[in-house]
Amino acid sequence: MTRAVTLTEVAREAGVSPSTVSRILNGTARVRDEKASQVRQAIEKLGYTPNTFARSLATGASGSVGVLTPDIASPFYNDALSGIEQGLMGSGYSPIIISGHWRTAEEEHAVELLLNRRVEGMIILGGQLPDHDLHALSARLPVGVLGRNIDLSRHGGVSLNMDNRQSARDLTNYLIGRGHRVIGHISGPPDHADARERLTGYREALEERGLKYDPTLVVQGDFQEPSGLIGMQRLLQQHSDLTAVFSANDQMAYGARLALYRLGLRVPEDMSLVGFDDLPGSTYATPPLSSVRQPMAEMGRWLAHFILARLRGETTEPFEPRQELMMRESVASRRGL
């Protein structure tokens, strides 16, 4: 069995004190980049692995950041989780990830589990936790929230949110600009704020361009692929003049695409189709799906850096996430037809 390398041996190799190595590992050291690099090189050379359990017993700190996600299997949140992992890399902190399954009671239980694990900070991805719970949590430890419109600055927390409403307006306006006049919408669950905002943006774009909003052109989905398939079938049954469909997320657009394929309808020749979120697979769909890109990995990475900065008593530069329309081959022009 290989003998474990000690922190003292790392310090000797790097030419620094053991306390400096410990503070660098904890993410609390303020040292020159050259010195930090020497410590990292010594750790890599010697194969040192910090004993986080011993550190937790000695300091009462777990070296962990809790991450609550609505669905750990969701491709939408995967990029954010990857960004968080990257942001914590090399800091001495590790993420503990738990899913709340979009249910308030489960999310509240998940938060308690994370607090019992003595996490030192927490990142909340969307979800259903009431605002007052997020405020109370922010008063206890550093908290960063993604995808919620809430001000946590009173206790030093932060929330990153995106303008789903404006992006949905832009996307719908793009379809109108390509000559489409009968545009269906497969919406997300009404209890999701982003689904409501995307529906509002769709409706506003129609009305701004002089097109009457028709509620029969809207079918409700649940952000999962099967609901996109069913939603597209319903739209086609009710509207033979339909030429374009705006799906409230890419996953439902994938289901809608399957419904069209089974009916022998081509995208975009027979039906134009757009999604939202720009999942990695959308670039490689047949044809590539037009969508709205959300910088999930960048936001996850920034939130991780924010939590680390709070733990060190430092500040971070503000970050304003920007959504981007990704126009690909899934939309055809109807001008002149």
Short mmCIF file of C-alpha atoms in Angstrom, two decimals:
data_model
loop_
_atom_site.label_atom_id
_atom_site.label_comp_id
_atom_site.label_asym_id
_atom_site.label_seq_id
_atom_site.Cartn_x
_atom_site.Cartn_y
_atom_site.Cartn_z
CA MET A 1 0.00 0.00 0.00
CA THR A 2 1.41 3.40 -1.02
CA ARG A 3 2.21 5.75 1.86
CA ALA A 4 0.14 8.95 1.90
CA VAL A 5 2.05 12.15 1.18
CA THR A 6 1.81 14.67 4.01
CA LEU A 7 1.09 18.38 3.83
CA THR A 8 4.51 19.05 5.40
CA GLU A 9 6.22 17.23 2.54
CA VAL A 10 4.32 19.37 0.02
CA ALA A 11 5.38 22.52 1.87
CA ARG A 12 9.03 21.40 1.88
CA GLU A 13 8.91 20.64 -1.87
CA ALA A 14 7.31 24.02 -2.66
CA GLY A 15 9.57 25.97 -0.30
CA VAL A 16 6.72 27.42 1.74
CA SER A 17 5.27 26.86 5.19
CA PRO A 18 2.68 24.14 5.86
CA SER A 19 0.19 26.84 6.86
CA THR A 20 0.56 28.49 3.45
CA VAL A 21 -0.17 25.18 1.72
CA SER A 22 -3.21 24.69 3.94
CA ARG A 23 -4.56 28.17 3.18
CA ILE A 24 -4.05 27.69 -0.56
CA LEU A 25 -5.94 24.40 -0.40
CA ASN A 26 -8.72 26.05 1.59
CA GLY A 27 -8.94 28.89 -0.91
CA THR A 28 -8.21 31.50 1.79
CA ALA A 29 -4.59 32.34 0.96
CA ARG A 30 -3.56 35.69 -0.51
CA VAL A 31 -0.25 34.86 -2.11
CA ARG A 32 1.57 35.67 -5.33
CA ASP A 33 0.63 33.64 -8.39
CA GLU A 34 4.20 32.33 -8.52
CA LYS A 35 3.99 30.92 -4.99
CA ALA A 36 0.56 29.37 -5.60
CA SER A 37 1.93 27.80 -8.78
CA GLN A 38 4.84 26.30 -6.83
CA VAL A 39 2.41 24.69 -4.39
CA ARG A 40 0.24 23.29 -7.20
CA GLN A 41 3.30 21.85 -8.94
CA ALA A 42 4.47 20.23 -5.68
CA ILE A 43 1.02 18.70 -5.12
CA GLU A 44 1.01 17.28 -8.64
CA LYS A 45 4.59 15.99 -8.40
CA LEU A 46 4.09 14.25 -5.07
CA GLY A 47 0.53 13.10 -5.72
CA TYR A 48 -0.77 14.72 -2.56
CA THR A 49 -4.46 14.22 -1.71
CA PRO A 50 -5.94 16.49 1.00
CA ASN A 51 -7.59 14.71 3.92
CA THR A 52 -10.85 16.64 3.80
CA PHE A 53 -12.41 14.60 6.59
CA ALA A 54 -9.60 15.45 8.99
CA ARG A 55 -9.77 19.09 7.97
CA SER A 56 -13.51 19.11 8.64
CA LEU A 57 -13.02 17.71 12.15
CA ALA A 58 -10.27 20.18 12.92
CA THR A 59 -11.86 23.34 11.55
CA GLY A 60 -15.58 22.66 11.45
CA ALA A 61 -15.45 23.41 7.71
CA SER A 62 -16.49 20.79 5.21
CA GLY A 63 -14.74 22.12 2.12
CA SER A 64 -18.03 21.58 0.28
CA VAL A 65 -20.42 23.75 -1.70
CA GLY A 66 -23.99 22.49 -1.97
CA VAL A 67 -25.69 22.55 -5.37
CA LEU A 68 -29.45 22.11 -5.64
CA THR A 69 -30.72 21.35 -9.14
CA PRO A 70 -34.34 20.66 -10.15
CA ASP A 71 -33.33 17.60 -12.15
CA ILE A 72 -29.86 16.09 -12.13
CA ALA A 73 -30.62 14.31 -15.42
CA SER A 74 -31.73 17.46 -17.24
CA PRO A 75 -29.55 18.32 -20.26
CA PHE A 76 -30.45 21.98 -19.67
CA TYR A 77 -28.85 22.10 -16.23
CA ASN A 78 -25.90 19.85 -17.13
CA ASP A 79 -23.92 22.75 -18.57
CA ALA A 80 -24.44 24.78 -15.40
CA LEU A 81 -23.28 21.86 -13.25
CA SER A 82 -20.22 21.46 -15.45
CA GLY A 83 -19.48 25.17 -15.09
CA ILE A 84 -19.79 24.96 -11.30
CA GLU A 85 -17.40 22.03 -11.22
CA GLN A 86 -14.91 23.94 -13.34
CA GLY A 87 -15.27 27.04 -11.19
CA LEU A 88 -14.47 25.12 -8.00
CA MET A 89 -11.59 23.18 -9.53
CA GLY A 90 -8.30 23.70 -7.70
CA SER A 91 -9.95 25.70 -4.90
CA GLY A 92 -10.01 22.95 -2.29
CA TYR A 93 -13.81 22.96 -2.40
CA SER A 94 -15.96 20.23 -3.90
CA PRO A 95 -19.62 20.34 -5.00
CA ILE A 96 -22.28 18.18 -3.37
CA ILE A 97 -25.08 17.95 -5.93
CA ILE A 98 -28.65 16.97 -5.08
CA SER A 99 -31.89 17.08 -7.06
CA GLY A 100 -35.23 18.47 -5.89
CA HIS A 101 -37.31 17.08 -8.81
CA TRP A 102 -39.23 20.36 -9.21
CA ARG A 103 -41.13 19.70 -5.96
CA THR A 104 -41.01 22.26 -3.17
CA ALA A 105 -41.08 19.72 -0.33
CA GLU A 106 -38.23 17.72 -1.86
CA GLU A 107 -36.19 20.87 -2.45
CA GLU A 108 -36.67 21.97 1.16
CA HIS A 109 -35.58 18.52 2.34
CA ALA A 110 -32.56 18.66 0.02
CA VAL A 111 -31.51 22.00 1.51
CA GLU A 112 -31.70 20.53 5.01
CA LEU A 113 -29.57 17.58 3.92
CA LEU A 114 -26.95 19.93 2.50
CA LEU A 115 -26.94 22.08 5.64
CA ASN A 116 -26.51 18.93 7.74
CA ARG A 117 -23.45 18.15 5.63
CA ARG A 118 -22.10 21.54 6.74
CA VAL A 119 -21.72 22.93 3.24
CA GLU A 120 -20.06 26.35 3.36
CA GLY A 121 -21.97 27.86 0.48
CA MET A 122 -24.90 26.93 -1.72
CA ILE A 123 -25.85 27.33 -5.38
CA ILE A 124 -29.54 26.99 -6.29
CA LEU A 125 -30.46 26.26 -9.91
CA GLY A 126 -34.00 27.44 -10.59
CA GLY A 127 -36.51 25.30 -8.74
CA GLN A 128 -39.58 25.93 -6.62
CA LEU A 129 -38.19 27.10 -3.27
CA PRO A 130 -40.22 30.07 -1.98
CA ASP A 131 -38.46 33.43 -2.02
CA HIS A 132 -38.56 33.69 1.77
CA ASP A 133 -36.66 30.39 2.05
CA LEU A 134 -33.96 31.73 -0.26
CA HIS A 135 -33.68 34.93 1.80
CA ALA A 136 -33.40 32.92 5.04
CA LEU A 137 -30.78 30.64 3.50
CA SER A 138 -28.77 33.62 2.24
CA ALA A 139 -28.66 34.97 5.80
CA ARG A 140 -26.94 31.75 6.96
CA LEU A 141 -24.26 31.22 4.30
CA PRO A 142 -23.12 32.48 0.88
CA VAL A 143 -25.83 31.75 -1.69
CA GLY A 144 -25.95 32.11 -5.47
CA VAL A 145 -29.15 31.51 -7.43
CA LEU A 146 -29.52 30.89 -11.16
CA GLY A 147 -32.72 31.52 -13.10
CA ARG A 148 -34.75 33.29 -10.41
CA ASN A 149 -35.77 36.95 -10.29
CA ILE A 150 -34.95 37.65 -6.65
CA ASP A 151 -32.77 40.22 -4.86
CA LEU A 152 -30.55 38.56 -2.25
CA SER A 153 -28.10 41.44 -1.89
CA ARG A 154 -29.28 42.30 1.64
CA HIS A 155 -27.32 39.32 3.00
CA GLY A 156 -24.66 39.31 0.32
CA GLY A 157 -26.29 36.72 -1.94
CA VAL A 158 -26.71 36.99 -5.69
CA SER A 159 -29.17 35.90 -8.37
CA LEU A 160 -28.51 35.54 -12.09
CA ASN A 161 -31.57 35.71 -14.30
CA MET A 162 -32.20 35.98 -18.02
CA ASP A 163 -34.74 37.92 -20.05
CA ASN A 164 -36.84 35.01 -21.30
CA ARG A 165 -39.64 37.37 -22.28
CA GLN A 166 -37.52 39.50 -24.61
CA SER A 167 -35.77 36.49 -26.16
CA ALA A 168 -39.16 34.87 -26.88
CA ARG A 169 -40.29 38.12 -28.50
CA ASP A 170 -37.14 38.22 -30.62
CA LEU A 171 -37.57 34.59 -31.67
CA THR A 172 -41.24 35.07 -32.60
CA ASN A 173 -40.40 38.28 -34.44
CA TYR A 174 -37.78 36.35 -36.40
CA LEU A 175 -40.46 33.90 -37.57
CA ILE A 176 -42.81 36.74 -38.47
CA GLY A 177 -40.00 38.44 -40.36
CA ARG A 178 -39.55 35.27 -42.42
CA GLY A 179 -43.15 35.55 -43.53
CA HIS A 180 -44.91 33.24 -41.05
CA ARG A 181 -48.36 34.34 -39.92
CA VAL A 182 -49.82 31.21 -38.27
CA ILE A 183 -47.32 30.36 -35.55
CA GLY A 184 -48.04 27.74 -32.89
CA HIS A 185 -46.49 27.66 -29.44
CA ILE A 186 -45.79 24.59 -27.30
CA SER A 187 -45.55 26.15 -23.85
CA GLY A 188 -43.94 24.92 -20.66
CA PRO A 189 -45.73 24.26 -17.35
CA PRO A 190 -47.60 27.37 -16.15
CA ASP A 191 -46.05 27.11 -12.67
CA HIS A 192 -42.59 27.73 -14.18
CA ALA A 193 -41.75 31.44 -14.38
CA ASP A 194 -39.59 31.02 -17.48
CA ALA A 195 -42.43 29.20 -19.28
CA ARG A 196 -44.83 32.04 -18.45
CA GLU A 197 -42.31 34.64 -19.62
CA ARG A 198 -41.71 32.86 -22.94
CA LEU A 199 -45.45 32.62 -23.57
CA THR A 200 -45.82 36.32 -22.79
CA GLY A 201 -43.01 37.21 -25.19
CA TYR A 202 -44.60 35.10 -27.93
CA ARG A 203 -47.96 36.81 -27.44
CA GLU A 204 -46.48 40.32 -27.31
CA ALA A 205 -44.55 39.79 -30.55
CA LEU A 206 -47.71 38.71 -32.37
CA GLU A 207 -49.72 41.67 -31.13
CA GLU A 208 -46.93 44.15 -31.88
CA ARG A 209 -46.85 42.96 -35.48
CA GLY A 210 -50.62 43.16 -35.91
CA LEU A 211 -51.31 39.43 -35.61
CA LYS A 212 -54.21 38.46 -33.37
CA TYR A 213 -53.31 36.16 -30.48
CA ASP A 214 -55.18 32.87 -30.86
CA PRO A 215 -55.23 30.72 -27.69
CA THR A 216 -55.94 27.62 -29.78
CA LEU A 217 -52.45 28.02 -31.25
CA VAL A 218 -50.98 27.41 -27.79
CA VAL A 219 -50.72 23.91 -26.34
CA GLN A 220 -49.22 23.16 -22.96
CA GLY A 221 -46.24 20.87 -22.53
CA ASP A 222 -44.03 19.98 -19.58
CA PHE A 223 -40.54 20.67 -21.00
CA GLN A 224 -40.07 16.96 -21.80
CA GLU A 225 -39.85 15.40 -25.28
CA PRO A 226 -43.13 13.39 -25.20
CA SER A 227 -45.15 16.52 -24.52
CA GLY A 228 -43.57 18.15 -27.58
CA LEU A 229 -44.67 15.22 -29.73
CA ILE A 230 -48.24 15.37 -28.39
CA GLY A 231 -48.31 19.16 -28.63
CA MET A 232 -47.31 19.15 -32.29
CA GLN A 233 -49.97 16.53 -33.08
CA ARG A 234 -52.65 18.68 -31.43
CA LEU A 235 -51.58 21.81 -33.27
CA LEU A 236 -51.68 20.04 -36.63
CA GLN A 237 -55.13 18.62 -35.90
CA GLN A 238 -56.54 22.07 -35.16
CA HIS A 239 -54.68 24.23 -37.71
CA SER A 240 -54.13 23.01 -41.24
CA ASP A 241 -52.66 26.43 -42.13
CA LEU A 242 -49.92 26.22 -39.50
CA THR A 243 -46.47 27.05 -40.94
CA ALA A 244 -44.22 27.47 -37.87
CA VAL A 245 -44.01 26.32 -34.27
CA PHE A 246 -42.12 27.91 -31.38
CA SER A 247 -41.35 25.30 -28.73
CA ALA A 248 -40.62 26.70 -25.26
CA ASN A 249 -37.53 24.50 -24.99
CA ASP A 250 -35.36 22.33 -27.20
CA GLN A 251 -36.42 19.06 -25.58
CA MET A 252 -40.05 19.60 -26.59
CA ALA A 253 -38.86 20.70 -30.04
CA TYR A 254 -37.17 17.30 -30.42
CA GLY A 255 -40.52 15.63 -29.68
CA ALA A 256 -42.28 17.97 -32.11
CA ARG A 257 -39.74 17.08 -34.79
CA LEU A 258 -40.49 13.38 -34.29
CA ALA A 259 -44.24 14.02 -34.71
CA LEU A 260 -43.57 15.77 -38.01
CA TYR A 261 -41.32 12.96 -39.20
CA ARG A 262 -43.96 10.34 -38.46
CA LEU A 263 -46.49 12.31 -40.48
CA GLY A 264 -44.13 12.64 -43.42
CA LEU A 265 -43.72 16.40 -42.94
CA ARG A 266 -40.34 17.98 -43.59
CA VAL A 267 -38.52 20.63 -41.56
CA PRO A 268 -38.33 23.37 -42.71
CA GLU A 269 -39.97 22.81 -46.12
CA ASP A 270 -43.38 21.90 -44.65
CA MET A 271 -43.00 23.28 -41.12
CA SER A 272 -40.53 25.68 -39.55
CA LEU A 273 -39.50 24.84 -35.99
CA VAL A 274 -37.62 26.74 -33.28
CA GLY A 275 -36.71 25.87 -29.70
CA PHE A 276 -35.23 27.56 -26.66
CA ASP A 277 -32.07 26.82 -24.57
CA ASP A 278 -29.80 25.69 -27.44
CA LEU A 279 -28.90 22.30 -26.00
CA PRO A 280 -25.67 20.77 -27.37
CA GLY A 281 -27.64 18.30 -29.51
CA SER A 282 -29.55 21.06 -31.29
CA THR A 283 -26.55 21.91 -33.44
CA TYR A 284 -26.52 18.32 -34.72
CA ALA A 285 -30.27 17.78 -35.18
CA THR A 286 -31.60 17.15 -38.70
CA PRO A 287 -31.85 19.91 -39.70
CA PRO A 288 -29.93 21.91 -37.06
CA LEU A 289 -32.47 23.55 -34.75
CA SER A 290 -32.84 27.31 -34.44
CA SER A 291 -32.91 28.21 -30.75
CA VAL A 292 -31.96 30.69 -28.03
CA ARG A 293 -28.59 30.10 -26.44
CA GLN A 294 -28.33 30.58 -22.69
CA PRO A 295 -24.79 30.79 -21.26
CA MET A 296 -25.39 28.09 -18.64
CA ALA A 297 -21.76 26.95 -18.27
CA GLU A 298 -20.54 30.54 -17.92
CA MET A 299 -23.18 31.30 -15.30
CA GLY A 300 -22.38 28.15 -13.33
CA ARG A 301 -18.68 28.99 -13.38
CA TRP A 302 -19.32 32.58 -12.29
CA LEU A 303 -21.56 31.47 -9.42
CA ALA A 304 -18.83 29.10 -8.20
CA HIS A 305 -16.31 31.96 -8.28
CA PHE A 306 -18.82 34.17 -6.45
CA ILE A 307 -19.21 31.63 -3.63
CA LEU A 308 -15.43 31.23 -3.32
CA ALA A 309 -14.96 35.00 -3.20
CA ARG A 310 -17.57 35.31 -0.45
CA LEU A 311 -15.83 32.61 1.56
CA ARG A 312 -12.57 34.54 1.24
CA GLY A 313 -14.20 37.85 2.14
CA GLU A 314 -13.59 39.19 -1.36
CA THR A 315 -15.81 40.70 -4.04
CA THR A 316 -16.35 39.64 -7.65
CA GLU A 317 -16.94 41.57 -10.83
CA PRO A 318 -20.66 41.59 -11.73
CA PHE A 319 -21.80 39.30 -14.53
CA GLU A 320 -24.71 40.04 -16.86
CA PRO A 321 -25.72 36.91 -18.79
CA ARG A 322 -26.82 37.50 -22.36
CA GLN A 323 -29.01 35.25 -24.45
CA GLU A 324 -28.29 34.84 -28.14
CA LEU A 325 -30.51 33.83 -31.06
CA MET A 326 -28.96 30.89 -32.91
CA MET A 327 -30.54 30.88 -36.35
CA ARG A 328 -30.00 27.61 -38.21
CA GLU A 329 -31.63 25.61 -40.98
CA SER A 330 -34.91 24.70 -39.23
CA VAL A 331 -36.70 27.86 -40.43
CA ALA A 332 -37.78 28.49 -44.03
CA SER A 333 -38.92 31.80 -45.52
CA ARG A 334 -42.61 32.15 -46.38
CA ARG A 335 -42.28 35.60 -47.91
CA GLY A 336 -43.91 35.88 -51.29
CA LEU A 337 -45.93 32.66 -50.89
#
